[in-house]
mmCIF file of C-alpha atoms in Angstrom:
data_model
loop_
_atom_site.group_PDB
_atom_site.id
_atom_site.type_symbol
_atom_site.label_atom_id
_atom_site.label_comp_id
_atom_site.label_asym_id
_atom_site.label_seq_id
_atom_site.Cartn_x
_atom_site.Cartn_y
_atom_site.Cartn_z
ATOM 1 C CA MET A 1 41.153 32.180 -66.640
ATOM 2 C CA GLN A 2 38.450 32.945 -65.307
ATOM 3 C CA ARG A 3 37.174 29.520 -64.063
ATOM 4 C CA HIS A 4 41.204 29.711 -62.966
ATOM 5 C CA LYS A 5 41.174 33.163 -61.020
ATOM 6 C CA ARG A 6 37.728 32.393 -59.304
ATOM 7 C CA ARG A 7 39.856 29.027 -57.625
ATOM 8 C CA ILE A 8 42.296 30.299 -56.323
ATOM 9 C CA ALA A 9 40.290 33.250 -54.350
ATOM 10 C CA THR A 10 38.117 30.912 -52.308
ATOM 11 C CA ALA A 11 40.725 28.667 -51.663
ATOM 12 C CA LEU A 12 42.407 32.328 -50.197
ATOM 13 C CA SER A 13 39.000 32.727 -49.020
ATOM 14 C CA ALA A 14 39.500 28.999 -47.294
ATOM 15 C CA VAL A 15 42.436 29.921 -45.699
ATOM 16 C CA VAL A 16 41.855 32.995 -44.278
ATOM 17 C CA ALA A 17 38.020 31.965 -42.682
ATOM 18 C CA SER A 18 40.634 28.663 -41.197
ATOM 19 C CA LEU A 19 42.948 31.199 -39.450
ATOM 20 C CA LEU A 20 40.284 33.733 -37.984
ATOM 21 C CA LEU A 21 39.018 30.387 -36.916
ATOM 22 C CA SER A 22 41.964 29.077 -35.561
ATOM 23 C CA LEU A 23 42.448 32.589 -33.856
ATOM 24 C CA SER A 24 39.485 33.195 -32.101
ATOM 25 C CA LEU A 25 39.527 29.649 -30.495
ATOM 26 C CA ALA A 26 42.697 30.712 -29.211
ATOM 27 C CA ALA A 27 41.316 33.972 -28.295
ATOM 28 C CA PRO A 28 42.123 33.477 -24.453
ATOM 29 C CA ALA A 29 38.740 33.462 -22.462
ATOM 30 C CA GLN A 30 37.045 37.337 -21.104
ATOM 31 C CA ALA A 31 38.439 38.622 -18.016
ATOM 32 C CA ALA A 32 36.056 38.594 -15.432
ATOM 33 C CA ALA A 33 33.648 41.200 -14.612
ATOM 34 C CA HIS A 34 34.459 41.440 -11.055
ATOM 35 C CA ASP A 35 37.911 41.036 -8.446
ATOM 36 C CA PRO A 36 37.791 37.761 -6.716
ATOM 37 C CA ILE A 37 36.181 39.468 -3.366
ATOM 38 C CA VAL A 38 37.793 37.361 0.146
ATOM 39 C CA PHE A 39 36.095 37.566 3.326
ATOM 40 C CA VAL A 40 37.876 37.449 6.512
ATOM 41 C CA HIS A 41 35.751 36.525 9.625
ATOM 42 C CA GLY A 42 36.098 37.512 13.023
ATOM 43 C CA LEU A 43 36.830 36.429 16.146
ATOM 44 C CA SER A 44 34.608 33.156 16.822
ATOM 45 C CA GLY A 45 33.393 33.702 13.145
ATOM 46 C CA ASP A 46 33.772 31.277 10.204
ATOM 47 C CA SER A 47 32.886 31.509 6.126
ATOM 48 C CA SER A 48 29.489 31.392 7.075
ATOM 49 C CA SER A 49 29.394 34.563 8.458
ATOM 50 C CA TRP A 50 29.379 36.067 5.041
ATOM 51 C CA ASN A 51 26.341 34.176 3.406
ATOM 52 C CA ASP A 52 23.806 36.926 3.386
ATOM 53 C CA TRP A 53 26.355 39.563 1.809
ATOM 54 C CA ILE A 54 27.568 36.362 -0.797
ATOM 55 C CA ALA A 55 23.611 35.874 -1.402
ATOM 56 C CA ASP A 56 23.251 39.815 -2.327
ATOM 57 C CA PHE A 57 26.945 40.080 -4.448
ATOM 58 C CA GLU A 58 25.385 37.179 -6.059
ATOM 59 C CA ALA A 59 22.034 39.012 -6.648
ATOM 60 C CA ASP A 60 23.845 41.668 -8.450
ATOM 61 C CA GLY A 61 25.985 39.815 -10.521
ATOM 62 C CA TYR A 62 28.719 38.715 -9.052
ATOM 63 C CA SER A 63 29.613 34.768 -9.975
ATOM 64 C CA SER A 64 30.132 32.418 -7.461
ATOM 65 C CA SER A 65 33.465 32.059 -8.859
ATOM 66 C CA GLU A 66 34.577 35.733 -7.830
ATOM 67 C CA LEU A 67 32.859 35.344 -4.125
ATOM 68 C CA TYR A 68 35.303 33.696 -1.457
ATOM 69 C CA ALA A 69 34.465 33.222 1.943
ATOM 70 C CA TRP A 70 37.516 32.160 4.644
ATOM 71 C CA SER A 71 37.646 30.247 7.117
ATOM 72 C CA TYR A 72 40.929 30.236 9.611
ATOM 73 C CA ASP A 73 41.835 29.293 13.017
ATOM 74 C CA TRP A 74 40.509 32.460 14.891
ATOM 75 C CA GLY A 75 42.157 32.137 18.142
ATOM 76 C CA GLN A 76 45.990 32.105 16.700
ATOM 77 C CA SER A 77 48.161 35.067 16.232
ATOM 78 C CA ASN A 78 46.822 37.625 13.789
ATOM 79 C CA ALA A 79 50.484 37.146 12.263
ATOM 80 C CA THR A 80 49.643 33.872 11.347
ATOM 81 C CA THR A 81 46.196 34.377 10.120
ATOM 82 C CA ALA A 82 48.084 37.049 7.622
ATOM 83 C CA GLN A 83 50.582 34.270 6.268
ATOM 84 C CA GLN A 84 47.675 32.193 5.290
ATOM 85 C CA LEU A 85 45.308 34.707 3.873
ATOM 86 C CA ALA A 86 48.438 35.432 1.960
ATOM 87 C CA THR A 87 47.957 31.796 0.774
ATOM 88 C CA GLU A 88 44.778 31.741 0.304
ATOM 89 C CA ILE A 89 45.176 34.933 -1.574
ATOM 90 C CA LYS A 90 47.576 33.645 -4.140
ATOM 91 C CA ASN A 91 45.435 30.053 -4.918
ATOM 92 C CA VAL A 92 42.498 32.900 -5.349
ATOM 93 C CA LEU A 93 44.333 34.586 -7.858
ATOM 94 C CA ALA A 94 46.208 31.435 -9.759
ATOM 95 C CA ARG A 95 42.311 29.528 -9.416
ATOM 96 C CA THR A 96 40.735 32.936 -11.650
ATOM 97 C CA GLY A 97 43.880 34.449 -13.136
ATOM 98 C CA ALA A 98 42.548 37.711 -11.587
ATOM 99 C CA SER A 99 46.167 40.281 -11.095
ATOM 100 C CA LYS A 100 44.130 41.660 -8.193
ATOM 101 C CA VAL A 101 41.684 40.690 -5.847
ATOM 102 C CA ASP A 102 39.211 42.631 -3.275
ATOM 103 C CA ILE A 103 39.557 42.171 0.923
ATOM 104 C CA VAL A 104 36.210 42.543 2.702
ATOM 105 C CA ALA A 105 36.680 42.006 6.593
ATOM 106 C CA HIS A 106 34.689 42.146 9.777
ATOM 107 C CA SER A 107 36.291 42.823 12.976
ATOM 108 C CA MET A 108 39.497 41.221 14.022
ATOM 109 C CA GLY A 109 39.621 40.004 10.542
ATOM 110 C CA VAL A 110 40.901 43.289 9.873
ATOM 111 C CA LEU A 111 43.578 42.742 11.862
ATOM 112 C CA GLY A 112 44.923 39.746 10.027
ATOM 113 C CA SER A 113 43.716 41.300 6.615
ATOM 114 C CA ARG A 114 45.712 44.656 7.198
ATOM 115 C CA HIS A 115 49.127 42.962 8.888
ATOM 116 C CA TYR A 116 48.966 40.650 4.964
ATOM 117 C CA LEU A 117 48.974 44.312 3.303
ATOM 118 C CA LYS A 118 51.668 46.214 5.362
ATOM 119 C CA ASN A 119 53.789 43.118 5.969
ATOM 120 C CA LEU A 120 53.659 40.484 3.322
ATOM 121 C CA GLY A 121 53.355 42.554 0.552
ATOM 122 C CA GLY A 122 49.723 42.437 0.175
ATOM 123 C CA THR A 123 49.367 45.399 -1.600
ATOM 124 C CA ALA A 124 50.763 43.995 -4.520
ATOM 125 C CA TYR A 125 47.898 41.937 -5.015
ATOM 126 C CA VAL A 126 44.674 43.715 -3.059
ATOM 127 C CA ASP A 127 42.532 46.593 -4.882
ATOM 128 C CA ASP A 128 40.358 47.662 -2.402
ATOM 129 C CA PHE A 129 39.799 46.864 1.404
ATOM 130 C CA VAL A 130 37.051 47.007 2.973
ATOM 131 C CA SER A 131 37.003 46.811 7.436
ATOM 132 C CA VAL A 132 33.634 46.577 8.487
ATOM 133 C CA ALA A 133 33.208 46.706 12.034
ATOM 134 C CA GLY A 134 37.062 46.379 12.292
ATOM 135 C CA VAL A 135 39.193 46.707 15.992
ATOM 136 C CA ASN A 136 41.488 48.796 13.968
ATOM 137 C CA HIS A 137 43.161 50.760 17.065
ATOM 138 C CA GLY A 138 42.431 48.015 19.315
ATOM 139 C CA THR A 139 38.537 47.439 21.725
ATOM 140 C CA SER A 140 38.247 47.311 25.341
ATOM 141 C CA VAL A 141 36.411 44.262 25.659
ATOM 142 C CA ALA A 142 39.159 42.368 24.640
ATOM 143 C CA SER A 143 40.607 42.425 28.307
ATOM 144 C CA TRP A 144 37.627 39.401 28.656
ATOM 145 C CA CYS A 145 39.512 37.293 26.368
ATOM 146 C CA ALA A 146 42.940 38.204 26.453
ATOM 147 C CA TRP A 147 44.059 35.487 29.353
ATOM 148 C CA LEU A 148 42.322 32.701 26.553
ATOM 149 C CA TYR A 149 43.529 33.377 23.025
ATOM 150 C CA THR A 150 46.320 35.330 21.253
ATOM 151 C CA SER A 151 44.477 36.920 18.614
ATOM 152 C CA CYS A 152 42.139 38.614 21.826
ATOM 153 C CA LYS A 153 45.397 39.942 23.236
ATOM 154 C CA GLU A 154 46.523 41.584 20.191
ATOM 155 C CA MET A 155 42.893 43.310 20.148
ATOM 156 C CA GLN A 156 43.652 45.017 23.414
ATOM 157 C CA THR A 157 44.385 48.473 23.002
ATOM 158 C CA GLY A 158 47.781 49.541 23.477
ATOM 159 C CA SER A 159 49.049 45.711 22.237
ATOM 160 C CA SER A 160 52.308 45.820 21.044
ATOM 161 C CA PHE A 161 50.960 43.862 17.687
ATOM 162 C CA LEU A 162 48.625 46.840 17.310
ATOM 163 C CA THR A 163 51.274 49.221 18.128
ATOM 164 C CA SER A 164 53.443 48.116 15.445
ATOM 165 C CA LEU A 165 50.130 47.818 12.742
ATOM 166 C CA ASN A 166 49.441 51.538 13.531
ATOM 167 C CA SER A 167 53.105 53.232 13.374
ATOM 168 C CA GLY A 168 53.567 55.188 10.292
ATOM 169 C CA ASP A 169 50.939 55.104 7.218
ATOM 170 C CA GLU A 170 47.956 53.119 8.266
ATOM 171 C CA THR A 171 46.528 52.539 4.649
ATOM 172 C CA PRO A 172 49.679 51.700 2.504
ATOM 173 C CA GLY A 173 50.135 51.093 -0.907
ATOM 174 C CA GLY A 174 47.694 52.379 -3.720
ATOM 175 C CA VAL A 175 44.724 50.406 -2.378
ATOM 176 C CA SER A 176 41.894 51.549 -1.675
ATOM 177 C CA TYR A 177 40.797 52.036 1.905
ATOM 178 C CA ALA A 178 37.298 52.257 3.342
ATOM 179 C CA SER A 179 35.967 51.561 6.617
ATOM 180 C CA TYR A 180 32.254 51.233 7.642
ATOM 181 C CA TRP A 181 31.760 51.765 11.665
ATOM 182 C CA SER A 182 28.765 52.009 13.898
ATOM 183 C CA ASP A 183 28.122 54.835 16.545
ATOM 184 C CA CYS A 184 26.717 52.275 18.870
ATOM 185 C CA ASP A 185 28.719 49.251 17.931
ATOM 186 C CA ASP A 186 29.002 47.390 22.400
ATOM 187 C CA ALA A 187 32.457 45.381 20.667
ATOM 188 C CA VAL A 188 34.316 48.455 19.453
ATOM 189 C CA VAL A 189 35.506 50.426 22.586
ATOM 190 C CA PRO A 190 35.680 53.386 21.724
ATOM 191 C CA ASN A 191 34.154 53.066 18.552
ATOM 192 C CA SER A 192 36.309 55.524 16.603
ATOM 193 C CA SER A 193 38.489 52.663 17.082
ATOM 194 C CA ALA A 194 37.338 51.380 13.997
ATOM 195 C CA LEU A 195 38.646 55.221 11.937
ATOM 196 C CA LEU A 196 41.413 54.651 9.475
ATOM 197 C CA SER A 197 43.587 57.399 8.777
ATOM 198 C CA GLY A 198 43.664 57.740 5.210
ATOM 199 C CA ALA A 199 40.374 55.557 4.310
ATOM 200 C CA THR A 200 36.881 56.545 3.426
ATOM 201 C CA ASN A 201 35.782 56.186 7.087
ATOM 202 C CA VAL A 202 31.840 56.223 6.773
ATOM 203 C CA ASP A 203 29.528 55.964 10.045
ATOM 204 C CA ALA A 204 27.021 53.339 8.747
ATOM 205 C CA GLY A 205 24.554 54.545 11.779
ATOM 206 C CA CYS A 206 23.623 52.516 14.690
ATOM 207 C CA ILE A 207 23.940 48.377 13.964
ATOM 208 C CA SER A 208 24.836 45.794 16.149
ATOM 209 C CA HIS A 209 28.244 44.565 16.029
ATOM 210 C CA THR A 210 27.499 40.802 14.799
ATOM 211 C CA ASP A 211 25.174 42.228 12.236
ATOM 212 C CA MET A 212 27.181 45.229 10.681
ATOM 213 C CA ASN A 213 27.942 42.423 8.002
ATOM 214 C CA ASN A 214 24.871 41.292 6.705
ATOM 215 C CA ASP A 215 22.961 44.442 7.325
ATOM 216 C CA ARG A 216 21.729 45.263 3.887
ATOM 217 C CA GLY A 217 22.171 49.006 4.008
ATOM 218 C CA VAL A 218 26.092 48.586 4.757
ATOM 219 C CA TYR A 219 26.136 45.798 1.738
ATOM 220 C CA GLU A 220 24.749 48.038 -0.554
ATOM 221 C CA GLN A 221 27.329 50.504 0.494
ATOM 222 C CA VAL A 222 30.141 48.041 0.090
ATOM 223 C CA ARG A 223 29.244 47.246 -2.713
ATOM 224 C CA GLY A 224 29.672 50.572 -4.098
ATOM 225 C CA PHE A 225 33.174 50.865 -2.795
ATOM 226 C CA VAL A 226 34.538 47.652 -4.435
ATOM 227 C CA ALA A 227 32.328 48.087 -7.460
#
């Protein structure tokens, strides 16, 4: 009788072990350590604009599968860019299995990004939004290219695009917003144009417009904000 009981116990143990093994194999993969970041460049830029910061994020523990530098036609309307950004973010979410992304945008890239958030339902898919030297309220410098590019015309202070974008709530939804700006940025004139009502606005000091998105000190603040 004892031998029979031992055989039953052994058989039951084997069944339990098999079930536990099956459950462990069927368990979903561990969630990503961070929200994926989608980087949006500005006028005359491309995905390579973010090479320095992507290297910094990887050195600080992000995987390459969590970092997406995206290129687009910067001469087109920022509304068109917003539509393409919506598709890019959907693709990133599908690829990573994440529920939300963070957006880090430079210069004119903030306009398409903010249009996506405000008008295309982007607040449901974005956790943190970071504007780096963003032309949030326009710049007088845009006059040199407004006749040539739709995107540049939309960057002019008082343009219909900016009037619509900045009407009402400048930081809609449950997204966390931050704007990092320089007090000697010769591309965002006046420099205060970079500030966003309702955001964490940070004066990064005297850093050139083109250096803002590869400056180590600004990077460290951005990384801390999205972490």
